[in-house]
PDB file of N, CA and C in Angstrom:
ATOM      1  N   MET A 214    -166.899 147.562 -48.371  1.00 82.00           N
ATOM      2  CA  MET A 214    -167.186 146.200 -47.541  1.00 82.00           C
ATOM      3  C   MET A 214    -166.028 146.903 -46.716  1.00 82.00           C
ATOM      4  N   PHE A 215    -165.413 148.149 -46.467  1.00 85.00           N
ATOM      5  CA  PHE A 215    -165.814 148.631 -44.993  1.00 85.00           C
ATOM      6  C   PHE A 215    -165.929 148.985 -43.401  1.00 85.00           C
ATOM      7  N   ARG A 216    -167.552 148.958 -44.329  1.00 90.00           N
ATOM      8  CA  ARG A 216    -168.645 148.806 -43.965  1.00 90.00           C
ATOM      9  C   ARG A 216    -168.630 147.951 -43.012  1.00 90.00           C
ATOM     10  N   ARG A 217    -168.940 147.090 -43.607  1.00 92.00           N
ATOM     11  CA  ARG A 217    -168.971 145.134 -42.861  1.00 92.00           C
ATOM     12  C   ARG A 217    -167.744 145.822 -41.865  1.00 92.00           C
ATOM     13  N   THR A 218    -166.714 146.015 -42.576  1.00 93.00           N
ATOM     14  CA  THR A 218    -165.388 145.093 -41.531  1.00 93.00           C
ATOM     15  C   THR A 218    -165.955 146.178 -40.119  1.00 93.00           C
ATOM     16  N   PHE A 219    -166.093 147.289 -40.170  1.00 93.00           N
ATOM     17  CA  PHE A 219    -166.247 148.035 -39.188  1.00 93.00           C
ATOM     18  C   PHE A 219    -166.938 147.586 -38.066  1.00 93.00           C
ATOM     19  N   TRP A 220    -168.638 147.292 -38.752  1.00 94.00           N
ATOM     20  CA  TRP A 220    -169.412 146.985 -37.915  1.00 94.00           C
ATOM     21  C   TRP A 220    -169.447 145.573 -37.165  1.00 94.00           C
ATOM     22  N   PHE A 221    -168.547 144.715 -38.618  1.00 94.00           N
ATOM     23  CA  PHE A 221    -167.890 143.835 -37.341  1.00 94.00           C
ATOM     24  C   PHE A 221    -167.872 143.674 -36.261  1.00 94.00           C
ATOM     25  N   THR A 222    -166.534 144.596 -36.553  1.00 95.00           N
ATOM     26  CA  THR A 222    -165.741 145.122 -35.239  1.00 95.00           C
ATOM     27  C   THR A 222    -165.933 145.934 -33.636  1.00 95.00           C
ATOM     28  N   ALA A 223    -167.399 146.483 -33.939  1.00 95.00           N
ATOM     29  CA  ALA A 223    -167.941 147.372 -33.333  1.00 95.00           C
ATOM     30  C   ALA A 223    -168.592 146.682 -32.824  1.00 95.00           C
ATOM     31  N   GLY A 224    -169.245 145.664 -33.556  1.00 95.00           N
ATOM     32  CA  GLY A 224    -169.970 144.293 -33.123  1.00 95.00           C
ATOM     33  C   GLY A 224    -168.958 143.109 -32.049  1.00 95.00           C
ATOM     34  N   ALA A 225    -168.071 142.989 -32.679  1.00 96.00           N
ATOM     35  CA  ALA A 225    -167.343 142.648 -31.605  1.00 96.00           C
ATOM     36  C   ALA A 225    -167.242 142.947 -30.208  1.00 96.00           C
ATOM     37  N   ALA A 226    -165.944 144.139 -30.784  1.00 96.00           N
ATOM     38  CA  ALA A 226    -166.055 144.860 -29.649  1.00 96.00           C
ATOM     39  C   ALA A 226    -167.148 145.441 -28.854  1.00 96.00           C
ATOM     40  N   THR A 227    -168.124 145.312 -28.476  1.00 96.00           N
ATOM     41  CA  THR A 227    -169.101 145.510 -27.753  1.00 96.00           C
ATOM     42  C   THR A 227    -169.893 143.999 -27.536  1.00 96.00           C
ATOM     43  N   GLY A 228    -169.370 142.379 -27.532  1.00 96.00           N
ATOM     44  CA  GLY A 228    -169.200 141.963 -27.470  1.00 96.00           C
ATOM     45  C   GLY A 228    -168.215 141.012 -26.225  1.00 96.00           C
ATOM     46  N   VAL A 229    -166.846 141.393 -25.837  1.00 96.00           N
ATOM     47  CA  VAL A 229    -165.628 141.559 -25.848  1.00 96.00           C
ATOM     48  C   VAL A 229    -166.371 142.697 -24.378  1.00 96.00           C
ATOM     49  N   TRP A 230    -166.447 143.484 -24.417  1.00 96.00           N
ATOM     50  CA  TRP A 230    -167.156 144.325 -23.184  1.00 96.00           C
ATOM     51  C   TRP A 230    -168.530 143.850 -22.450  1.00 96.00           C
ATOM     52  N   ALA A 231    -169.342 143.593 -23.484  1.00 96.00           N
ATOM     53  CA  ALA A 231    -170.383 142.661 -22.521  1.00 96.00           C
ATOM     54  C   ALA A 231    -169.990 141.867 -21.396  1.00 96.00           C
ATOM     55  N   THR A 232    -169.886 140.892 -22.227  1.00 95.00           N
ATOM     56  CA  THR A 232    -168.805 139.489 -21.935  1.00 95.00           C
ATOM     57  C   THR A 232    -168.056 139.848 -20.604  1.00 95.00           C
ATOM     58  N   ALA A 233    -166.996 140.620 -20.373  1.00 95.00           N
ATOM     59  CA  ALA A 233    -166.317 141.237 -19.272  1.00 95.00           C
ATOM     60  C   ALA A 233    -166.776 141.734 -18.328  1.00 95.00           C
ATOM     61  N   LYS A 234    -168.372 142.456 -19.542  1.00 95.00           N
ATOM     62  CA  LYS A 234    -168.908 143.304 -17.689  1.00 95.00           C
ATOM     63  C   LYS A 234    -169.843 142.200 -17.175  1.00 95.00           C
ATOM     64  N   VAL A 235    -169.994 141.522 -17.872  1.00 94.00           N
ATOM     65  CA  VAL A 235    -170.821 140.939 -16.846  1.00 94.00           C
ATOM     66  C   VAL A 235    -170.062 139.017 -15.905  1.00 94.00           C
ATOM     67  N   ASN A 236    -169.060 139.168 -16.237  1.00 93.00           N
ATOM     68  CA  ASN A 236    -168.028 137.932 -16.238  1.00 93.00           C
ATOM     69  C   ASN A 236    -167.577 138.788 -14.666  1.00 93.00           C
ATOM     70  N   ARG A 237    -167.495 140.061 -14.437  1.00 92.00           N
ATOM     71  CA  ARG A 237    -167.132 140.501 -13.816  1.00 92.00           C
ATOM     72  C   ARG A 237    -168.324 141.057 -12.375  1.00 92.00           C
ATOM     73  N   LYS A 238    -169.299 140.983 -13.000  1.00 90.00           N
ATOM     74  CA  LYS A 238    -170.826 140.925 -12.134  1.00 90.00           C
ATOM     75  C   LYS A 238    -170.699 139.708 -11.287  1.00 90.00           C
ATOM     76  N   LEU A 239    -170.383 138.996 -11.602  1.00 90.00           N
ATOM     77  CA  LEU A 239    -170.805 136.789 -11.478  1.00 90.00           C
ATOM     78  C   LEU A 239    -170.129 136.967 -10.485  1.00 90.00           C
ATOM     79  N   ARG A 240    -168.250 137.358 -10.521  1.00 88.00           N
ATOM     80  CA  ARG A 240    -166.699 137.001  -9.450  1.00 88.00           C
ATOM     81  C   ARG A 240    -167.534 138.583  -8.165  1.00 88.00           C
ATOM     82  N   GLN A 241    -168.055 139.269  -8.328  1.00 85.00           N
ATOM     83  CA  GLN A 241    -168.546 140.353  -7.230  1.00 85.00           C
ATOM     84  C   GLN A 241    -169.857 139.380  -6.370  1.00 85.00           C
ATOM     85  N   LEU A 242    -170.762 138.251  -7.220  1.00 85.00           N
ATOM     86  CA  LEU A 242    -171.749 137.791  -6.876  1.00 85.00           C
ATOM     87  C   LEU A 242    -171.664 135.842  -6.118  1.00 85.00           C
ATOM     88  N   THR A 243    -170.165 135.998  -6.097  1.00 89.00           N
ATOM     89  CA  THR A 243    -169.470 134.862  -5.320  1.00 89.00           C
ATOM     90  C   THR A 243    -169.677 134.798  -3.982  1.00 89.00           C
ATOM     91  N   PRO A 244    -170.321 133.585  -2.807  1.00 89.00           N
ATOM     92  CA  PRO A 244    -170.205 133.862  -1.732  1.00 89.00           C
ATOM     93  C   PRO A 244    -168.523 134.461  -1.708  1.00 89.00           C
ATOM     94  N   GLU A 245    -167.817 133.901  -1.279  1.00 90.00           N
ATOM     95  CA  GLU A 245    -166.709 134.461  -1.255  1.00 90.00           C
ATOM     96  C   GLU A 245    -166.158 136.052  -0.666  1.00 90.00           C
ATOM     97  N   SER A 246    -166.842 136.613  -2.390  1.00 89.00           N
ATOM     98  CA  SER A 246    -166.631 138.168  -2.270  1.00 89.00           C
ATOM     99  C   SER A 246    -167.878 138.921  -1.679  1.00 89.00           C
ATOM    100  N   LEU A 247    -168.817 138.063  -0.982  1.00 90.00           N
ATOM    101  CA  LEU A 247    -169.866 138.736  -0.535  1.00 90.00           C
ATOM    102  C   LEU A 247    -169.911 138.689   0.810  1.00 90.00           C
ATOM    103  N   ALA A 248    -168.969 137.993   1.474  1.00 92.00           N
ATOM    104  CA  ALA A 248    -168.532 137.668   2.773  1.00 92.00           C
ATOM    105  C   ALA A 248    -167.731 138.283   2.776  1.00 92.00           C
ATOM    106  N   ALA A 249    -166.935 138.724   1.945  1.00 92.00           N
ATOM    107  CA  ALA A 249    -165.090 140.000   2.618  1.00 92.00           C
ATOM    108  C   ALA A 249    -166.329 141.155   2.775  1.00 92.00           C
ATOM    109  N   ARG A 250    -166.910 141.500   1.106  1.00 91.00           N
ATOM    110  CA  ARG A 250    -167.495 142.698   1.690  1.00 91.00           C
ATOM    111  C   ARG A 250    -168.658 143.024   2.894  1.00 91.00           C
ATOM    112  N   ALA A 251    -168.779 141.759   3.207  1.00 94.00           N
ATOM    113  CA  ALA A 251    -170.171 142.488   4.536  1.00 94.00           C
ATOM    114  C   ALA A 251    -168.517 142.804   5.233  1.00 94.00           C
ATOM    115  N   ALA A 252    -168.078 141.882   5.607  1.00 94.00           N
ATOM    116  CA  ALA A 252    -167.014 141.981   7.038  1.00 94.00           C
ATOM    117  C   ALA A 252    -165.924 142.859   6.663  1.00 94.00           C
ATOM    118  N   ASP A 253    -165.640 143.655   5.868  1.00 93.00           N
ATOM    119  CA  ASP A 253    -165.232 145.163   5.029  1.00 93.00           C
ATOM    120  C   ASP A 253    -166.002 146.180   5.971  1.00 93.00           C
ATOM    121  N   LYS A 254    -167.536 145.963   5.221  1.00 95.00           N
ATOM    122  CA  LYS A 254    -168.247 146.919   6.212  1.00 95.00           C
ATOM    123  C   LYS A 254    -168.856 146.664   7.811  1.00 95.00           C
ATOM    124  N   ALA A 255    -168.585 145.610   7.936  1.00 95.00           N
ATOM    125  CA  ALA A 255    -168.875 145.959   9.468  1.00 95.00           C
ATOM    126  C   ALA A 255    -167.638 146.232  10.087  1.00 95.00           C
ATOM    127  N   VAL A 256    -166.273 145.855   9.588  1.00 95.00           N
ATOM    128  CA  VAL A 256    -165.270 146.304  10.594  1.00 95.00           C
ATOM    129  C   VAL A 256    -165.249 148.049   9.971  1.00 95.00           C
ATOM    130  N   GLU A 257    -165.386 148.802   9.309  1.00 95.00           N
ATOM    131  CA  GLU A 257    -165.848 149.933   8.826  1.00 95.00           C
ATOM    132  C   GLU A 257    -166.701 150.465  10.285  1.00 95.00           C
ATOM    133  N   ALA A 258    -167.378 149.671  10.066  1.00 96.00           N
ATOM    134  CA  ALA A 258    -169.336 150.094  10.618  1.00 96.00           C
ATOM    135  C   ALA A 258    -169.117 150.231  12.858  1.00 96.00           C
ATOM    136  N   GLY A 259    -168.028 148.959  12.619  1.00 94.00           N
ATOM    137  CA  GLY A 259    -167.276 149.282  13.905  1.00 94.00           C
ATOM    138  C   GLY A 259    -166.440 150.793  14.553  1.00 94.00           C
ATOM    139  N   HIS A 260    -165.496 150.225  13.337  1.00 95.00           N
ATOM    140  CA  HIS A 260    -164.309 151.745  13.640  1.00 95.00           C
ATOM    141  C   HIS A 260    -165.625 152.959  13.572  1.00 95.00           C
ATOM    142  N   ARG A 261    -166.165 152.860  13.214  1.00 96.00           N
ATOM    143  CA  ARG A 261    -166.861 154.770  12.791  1.00 96.00           C
ATOM    144  C   ARG A 261    -167.747 154.460  14.217  1.00 96.00           C
ATOM    145  N   LEU A 262    -168.380 153.535  14.796  1.00 96.00           N
ATOM    146  CA  LEU A 262    -168.575 153.188  16.243  1.00 96.00           C
ATOM    147  C   LEU A 262    -167.902 153.882  17.003  1.00 96.00           C
ATOM    148  N   LYS A 263    -166.410 153.009  16.751  1.00 95.00           N
ATOM    149  CA  LYS A 263    -165.578 153.868  18.056  1.00 95.00           C
ATOM    150  C   LYS A 263    -165.062 154.511  18.249  1.00 95.00           C
ATOM    151  N   ASP A 264    -164.982 155.573  16.647  1.00 95.00           N
ATOM    152  CA  ASP A 264    -164.930 157.485  16.692  1.00 95.00           C
ATOM    153  C   ASP A 264    -166.420 157.845  17.450  1.00 95.00           C
ATOM    154  N   PHE A 265    -167.475 157.335  17.456  1.00 96.00           N
ATOM    155  CA  PHE A 265    -168.698 158.422  17.666  1.00 96.00           C
ATOM    156  C   PHE A 265    -168.501 157.977  19.322  1.00 96.00           C
ATOM    157  N   ALA A 266    -168.097 157.045  20.137  1.00 95.00           N
ATOM    158  CA  ALA A 266    -168.052 156.181  21.497  1.00 95.00           C
ATOM    159  C   ALA A 266    -166.994 157.899  21.598  1.00 95.00           C
ATOM    160  N   LEU A 267    -165.881 157.512  21.024  1.00 95.00           N
ATOM    161  CA  LEU A 267    -164.729 158.757  21.582  1.00 95.00           C
ATOM    162  C   LEU A 267    -165.259 160.064  21.800  1.00 95.00           C
ATOM    163  N   ASP A 268    -165.492 160.123  20.871  1.00 96.00           N
ATOM    164  CA  ASP A 268    -166.987 162.118  20.612  1.00 96.00           C
ATOM    165  C   ASP A 268    -167.361 162.242  22.000  1.00 96.00           C
ATOM    166  N   ILE A 269    -168.883 161.249  22.276  1.00 96.00           N
ATOM    167  CA  ILE A 269    -169.393 161.211  23.392  1.00 96.00           C
ATOM    168  C   ILE A 269    -168.967 161.849  24.771  1.00 96.00           C
ATOM    169  N   LYS A 270    -167.260 160.602  24.644  1.00 95.00           N
ATOM    170  CA  LYS A 270    -166.575 160.434  25.995  1.00 95.00           C
ATOM    171  C   LYS A 270    -166.039 161.814  26.388  1.00 95.00           C
ATOM    172  N   SER A 271    -164.865 162.569  25.184  1.00 95.00           N
ATOM    173  CA  SER A 271    -163.588 163.394  25.433  1.00 95.00           C
ATOM    174  C   SER A 271    -165.276 164.711  25.185  1.00 95.00           C
ATOM    175  N   GLY A 272    -167.123 164.545  25.014  1.00 95.00           N
ATOM    176  CA  GLY A 272    -167.505 165.549  25.270  1.00 95.00           C
ATOM    177  C   GLY A 272    -167.781 165.039  26.047  1.00 95.00           C
ATOM    178  N   MET A 273    -168.181 164.419  26.610  1.00 95.00           N
ATOM    179  CA  MET A 273    -168.792 164.527  28.308  1.00 95.00           C
ATOM    180  C   MET A 273    -168.094 164.624  29.356  1.00 95.00           C
ATOM    181  N   ALA A 274    -166.081 164.683  29.277  1.00 93.00           N
ATOM    182  CA  ALA A 274    -165.764 164.687  30.026  1.00 93.00           C
ATOM    183  C   ALA A 274    -165.518 166.748  29.758  1.00 93.00           C
ATOM    184  N   GLN A 275    -165.595 166.962  28.476  1.00 94.00           N
ATOM    185  CA  GLN A 275    -165.340 168.702  28.574  1.00 94.00           C
ATOM    186  C   GLN A 275    -166.143 169.571  29.259  1.00 94.00           C
ATOM    187  N   ARG A 276    -167.970 168.413  28.761  1.00 95.00           N
ATOM    188  CA  ARG A 276    -169.058 169.452  30.058  1.00 95.00           C
ATOM    189  C   ARG A 276    -169.104 168.861  30.971  1.00 95.00           C
ATOM    190  N   GLU A 277    -168.309 167.957  31.635  1.00 92.00           N
ATOM    191  CA  GLU A 277    -168.266 167.229  32.949  1.00 92.00           C
ATOM    192  C   GLU A 277    -167.807 168.714  33.979  1.00 92.00           C
ATOM    193  N   ALA A 278    -166.543 169.010  33.290  1.00 90.00           N
ATOM    194  CA  ALA A 278    -165.406 169.610  33.316  1.00 90.00           C
ATOM    195  C   ALA A 278    -165.816 171.949  33.330  1.00 90.00           C
ATOM    196  N   GLU A 279    -166.099 171.959  32.174  1.00 91.00           N
ATOM    197  CA  GLU A 279    -167.425 172.645  32.242  1.00 91.00           C
ATOM    198  C   GLU A 279    -168.489 172.629  33.573  1.00 91.00           C
ATOM    199  N   LEU A 280    -169.104 172.177  33.908  1.00 91.00           N
ATOM    200  CA  LEU A 280    -169.606 172.272  35.663  1.00 91.00           C
ATOM    201  C   LEU A 280    -169.135 171.532  36.732  1.00 91.00           C
ATOM    202  N   ASN A 281    -167.702 171.528  36.395  1.00 88.00           N
ATOM    203  CA  ASN A 281    -167.076 171.983  37.787  1.00 88.00           C
ATOM    204  C   ASN A 281    -166.823 173.294  38.267  1.00 88.00           C
ATOM    205  N   ASP A 282    -166.390 174.053  37.409  1.00 89.00           N
ATOM    206  CA  ASP A 282    -165.898 174.898  37.097  1.00 89.00           C
ATOM    207  C   ASP A 282    -166.853 176.242  37.655  1.00 89.00           C
ATOM    208  N   VAL A 283    -168.302 175.927  36.827  1.00 90.00           N
ATOM    209  CA  VAL A 283    -169.538 176.009  37.452  1.00 90.00           C
ATOM    210  C   VAL A 283    -170.109 175.841  39.462  1.00 90.00           C
ATOM    211  N   LEU A 284    -169.995 174.459  39.343  1.00 87.00           N
ATOM    212  CA  LEU A 284    -169.666 174.202  40.823  1.00 87.00           C
ATOM    213  C   LEU A 284    -168.796 174.561  41.722  1.00 87.00           C
ATOM    214  N   GLY A 285    -167.528 175.436  40.972  1.00 85.00           N
ATOM    215  CA  GLY A 285    -166.516 175.795  42.388  1.00 85.00           C
ATOM    216  C   GLY A 285    -166.007 174.461  42.776  1.00 85.00           C
ATOM    217  N   ILE A 286    -166.496 173.116  41.996  1.00 83.00           N
ATOM    218  CA  ILE A 286    -165.580 172.223  42.318  1.00 83.00           C
ATOM    219  C   ILE A 286    -164.230 172.101  41.822  1.00 83.00           C
ATOM    220  N   ALA A 287    -163.166 171.407  42.396  1.00 76.00           N
ATOM    221  CA  ALA A 287    -162.072 171.395  41.744  1.00 76.00           C
ATOM    222  C   ALA A 287    -161.874 169.426  41.740  1.00 76.00           C
ATOM    223  N   GLU A 288    -160.313 169.584  40.369  1.00 72.00           N
ATOM    224  CA  GLU A 288    -160.432 168.592  40.464  1.00 72.00           C
ATOM    225  C   GLU A 288    -159.705 167.723  40.887  1.00 72.00           C
ATOM    226  N   SER A 289    -159.261 167.673  42.295  1.00 66.00           N
ATOM    227  CA  SER A 289    -158.142 167.001  42.930  1.00 66.00           C
ATOM    228  C   SER A 289    -159.210 166.937  44.225  1.00 66.00           C
ATOM    229  N   GLU A 290    -160.255 167.160  43.894  1.00 65.00           N
ATOM    230  CA  GLU A 290    -160.971 166.725  45.706  1.00 65.00           C
ATOM    231  C   GLU A 290    -161.555 165.450  45.440  1.00 65.00           C
ATOM    232  N   PRO A 291    -161.611 164.761  46.502  1.00 66.00           N
ATOM    233  CA  PRO A 291    -162.541 163.502  45.791  1.00 66.00           C
ATOM    234  C   PRO A 291    -163.726 163.549  45.955  1.00 66.00           C
ATOM    235  N   PRO A 292    -164.029 162.903  44.686  1.00 64.00           N
ATOM    236  CA  PRO A 292    -165.014 162.777  44.506  1.00 64.00           C
ATOM    237  C   PRO A 292    -166.662 161.870  45.788  1.00 64.00           C
ATOM    238  N   ARG A 293    -167.646 162.940  46.331  1.00 69.00           N
ATOM    239  CA  ARG A 293    -168.120 162.377  46.641  1.00 69.00           C
ATOM    240  C   ARG A 293    -169.483 160.892  46.388  1.00 69.00           C
ATOM    241  N   GLU A 294    -169.864 160.208  47.852  1.00 73.00           N
ATOM    242  CA  GLU A 294    -170.379 159.690  47.339  1.00 73.00           C
ATOM    243  C   GLU A 294    -172.055 159.965  47.183  1.00 73.00           C
ATOM    244  N   LEU A 295    -173.097 159.096  46.280  1.00 68.00           N
ATOM    245  CA  LEU A 295    -174.007 159.765  46.316  1.00 68.00           C
ATOM    246  C   LEU A 295    -174.587 158.939  47.479  1.00 68.00           C
ATOM    247  N   PRO A 296    -175.399 159.259  47.635  1.00 67.00           N
ATOM    248  CA  PRO A 296    -176.208 160.102  49.389  1.00 67.00           C
ATOM    249  C   PRO A 296    -177.140 157.872  48.695  1.00 67.00           C
ATOM    250  N   ALA A 297    -177.282 157.317  50.026  1.00 64.00           N
ATOM    251  CA  ALA A 297    -178.327 155.586  49.487  1.00 64.00           C
ATOM    252  C   ALA A 297    -179.764 156.196  49.684  1.00 64.00           C
ATOM    253  N   GLN A 298    -179.966 155.294  48.549  1.00 65.00           N
ATOM    254  CA  GLN A 298    -181.474 155.446  48.350  1.00 65.00           C
ATOM    255  C   GLN A 298    -182.342 154.643  49.950  1.00 65.00           C
ATOM    256  N   ARG A 299    -183.181 156.069  49.572  1.00 65.00           N
ATOM    257  CA  ARG A 299    -184.238 155.724  51.400  1.00 65.00           C
ATOM    258  C   ARG A 299    -184.654 154.212  50.715  1.00 65.00           C
ATOM    259  N   ARG A 300    -185.390 153.981  49.293  1.00 63.00           N
ATOM    260  CA  ARG A 300    -186.374 153.452  49.938  1.00 63.00           C
ATOM    261  C   ARG A 300    -185.844 151.679  50.274  1.00 63.00           C
ATOM    262  N   LEU A 301    -184.235 151.653  49.330  1.00 61.00           N
ATOM    263  CA  LEU A 301    -183.709 150.464  49.692  1.00 61.00           C
ATOM    264  C   LEU A 301    -183.243 150.159  51.302  1.00 61.00           C
ATOM    265  N   VAL A 302    -183.347 151.535  51.570  1.00 59.00           N
ATOM    266  CA  VAL A 302    -182.858 151.583  53.024  1.00 59.00           C
ATOM    267  C   VAL A 302    -183.274 150.697  53.751  1.00 59.00           C
ATOM    268  N   ALA A 303    -184.761 151.765  53.976  1.00 57.00           N
ATOM    269  CA  ALA A 303    -186.039 150.919  54.272  1.00 57.00           C
ATOM    270  C   ALA A 303    -186.252 149.306  54.411  1.00 57.00           C
ATOM    271  N   ILE A 304    -186.420 149.301  53.058  1.00 62.00           N
ATOM    272  CA  ILE A 304    -186.187 147.798  52.628  1.00 62.00           C
ATOM    273  C   ILE A 304    -185.826 146.835  54.158  1.00 62.00           C
ATOM    274  N   GLU A 305    -184.281 146.977  54.219  1.00 63.00           N
ATOM    275  CA  GLU A 305    -183.448 146.154  53.886  1.00 63.00           C
ATOM    276  C   GLU A 305    -183.190 146.786  55.579  1.00 63.00           C
ATOM    277  N   THR A 306    -184.519 147.243  56.415  1.00 62.00           N
ATOM    278  CA  THR A 306    -184.321 147.462  57.735  1.00 62.00           C
ATOM    279  C   THR A 306    -185.363 147.073  57.981  1.00 62.00           C
ATOM    280  N   THR A 307    -186.580 147.556  57.445  1.00 59.00           N
ATOM    281  CA  THR A 307    -187.763 146.600  58.206  1.00 59.00           C
ATOM    282  C   THR A 307    -187.089 144.951  58.206  1.00 59.00           C
ATOM    283  N   GLN A 308    -186.362 144.268  56.984  1.00 58.00           N
ATOM    284  CA  GLN A 308    -186.440 143.163  56.912  1.00 58.00           C
ATOM    285  C   GLN A 308    -185.295 142.437  57.600  1.00 58.00           C
ATOM    286  N   GLN A 309    -184.414 143.067  58.347  1.00 59.00           N
ATOM    287  CA  GLN A 309    -183.733 142.900  59.590  1.00 59.00           C
ATOM    288  C   GLN A 309    -184.768 142.478  60.841  1.00 59.00           C
ATOM    289  N   HIS A 310    -185.017 143.453  60.968  1.00 57.00           N
ATOM    290  CA  HIS A 310    -186.356 143.471  61.985  1.00 57.00           C
ATOM    291  C   HIS A 310    -187.152 142.400  61.600  1.00 57.00           C
ATOM    292  N   THR A 311    -187.597 141.246  60.609  1.00 58.00           N
ATOM    293  CA  THR A 311    -188.299 140.323  60.791  1.00 58.00           C
ATOM    294  C   THR A 311    -188.272 138.992  61.146  1.00 58.00           C
ATOM    295  N   LYS A 312    -188.633 138.702  61.280  1.00 55.00           N
ATOM    296  CA  LYS A 312    -188.131 136.970  61.835  1.00 55.00           C
ATOM    297  C   LYS A 312    -187.487 135.937  60.976  1.00 55.00           C
ATOM    298  N   HIS A 313    -188.519 135.554  60.060  1.00 58.00           N
ATOM    299  CA  HIS A 313    -188.637 134.644  58.820  1.00 58.00           C
ATOM    300  C   HIS A 313    -188.846 135.873  57.556  1.00 58.00           C
ATOM    301  N   SER A 314    -188.785 134.727  56.974  1.00 62.00           N
ATOM    302  CA  SER A 314    -188.539 135.686  55.305  1.00 62.00           C
ATOM    303  C   SER A 314    -190.230 135.535  55.245  1.00 62.00           C
ATOM    304  N   TYR A 315    -190.752 135.981  54.273  1.00 61.00           N
ATOM    305  CA  TYR A 315    -191.582 135.612  53.137  1.00 61.00           C
ATOM    306  C   TYR A 315    -191.234 135.373  51.797  1.00 61.00           C
ATOM    307  N   ASN A 316    -192.086 133.863  51.460  1.00 65.00           N
ATOM    308  CA  ASN A 316    -191.436 132.985  50.125  1.00 65.00           C
ATOM    309  C   ASN A 316    -192.542 133.101  49.527  1.00 65.00           C
ATOM    310  N   ARG A 317    -192.957 133.749  48.341  1.00 64.00           N
ATOM    311  CA  ARG A 317    -194.480 133.732  47.869  1.00 64.00           C
ATOM    312  C   ARG A 317    -194.486 132.157  46.964  1.00 64.00           C
ATOM    313  N   ASN A 318    -193.335 131.504  46.977  1.00 66.00           N
ATOM    314  CA  ASN A 318    -193.508 129.925  46.536  1.00 66.00           C
ATOM    315  C   ASN A 318    -194.104 129.460  47.948  1.00 66.00           C
ATOM    316  N   GLU A 319    -194.593 129.269  48.521  1.00 62.00           N
ATOM    317  CA  GLU A 319    -194.803 128.247  49.779  1.00 62.00           C
ATOM    318  C   GLU A 319    -196.325 129.001  50.090  1.00 62.00           C
ATOM    319  N   ASP A 320    -197.048 129.392  49.336  1.00 60.00           N
ATOM    320  CA  ASP A 320    -198.199 129.674  49.038  1.00 60.00           C
ATOM    321  C   ASP A 320    -198.557 128.639  48.038  1.00 60.00           C
ATOM    322  N   HIS A 321    -198.153 128.098  47.317  1.00 54.00           N
ATOM    323  CA  HIS A 321    -199.377 127.180  46.493  1.00 54.00           C
ATOM    324  C   HIS A 321    -198.689 125.388  46.343  1.00 54.00           C
TER     325      HIS A 321
END
């Protein structure tokens, strides 16, 4: 009799455990739960991307300071402007000297 009672109790406990496990898994697979989990993952990825961008920005600033030290450029000096691109300057000057502009759509 104790043997039957033991196996009956073990079977009932296994059934309750399996039912609880299945119900928990079904709750995880509802659309609301999936959407919430996806939103959490997106927020987490956004935070990691922000941290990565901040690390890169600080690394760039550190490297720029190192290069300024090597080149002897003080931070108090105003930044110099880059020279204009020669090709664009040449195109602009030739367009100013022509009397009319060429429109490729007029040939068709």
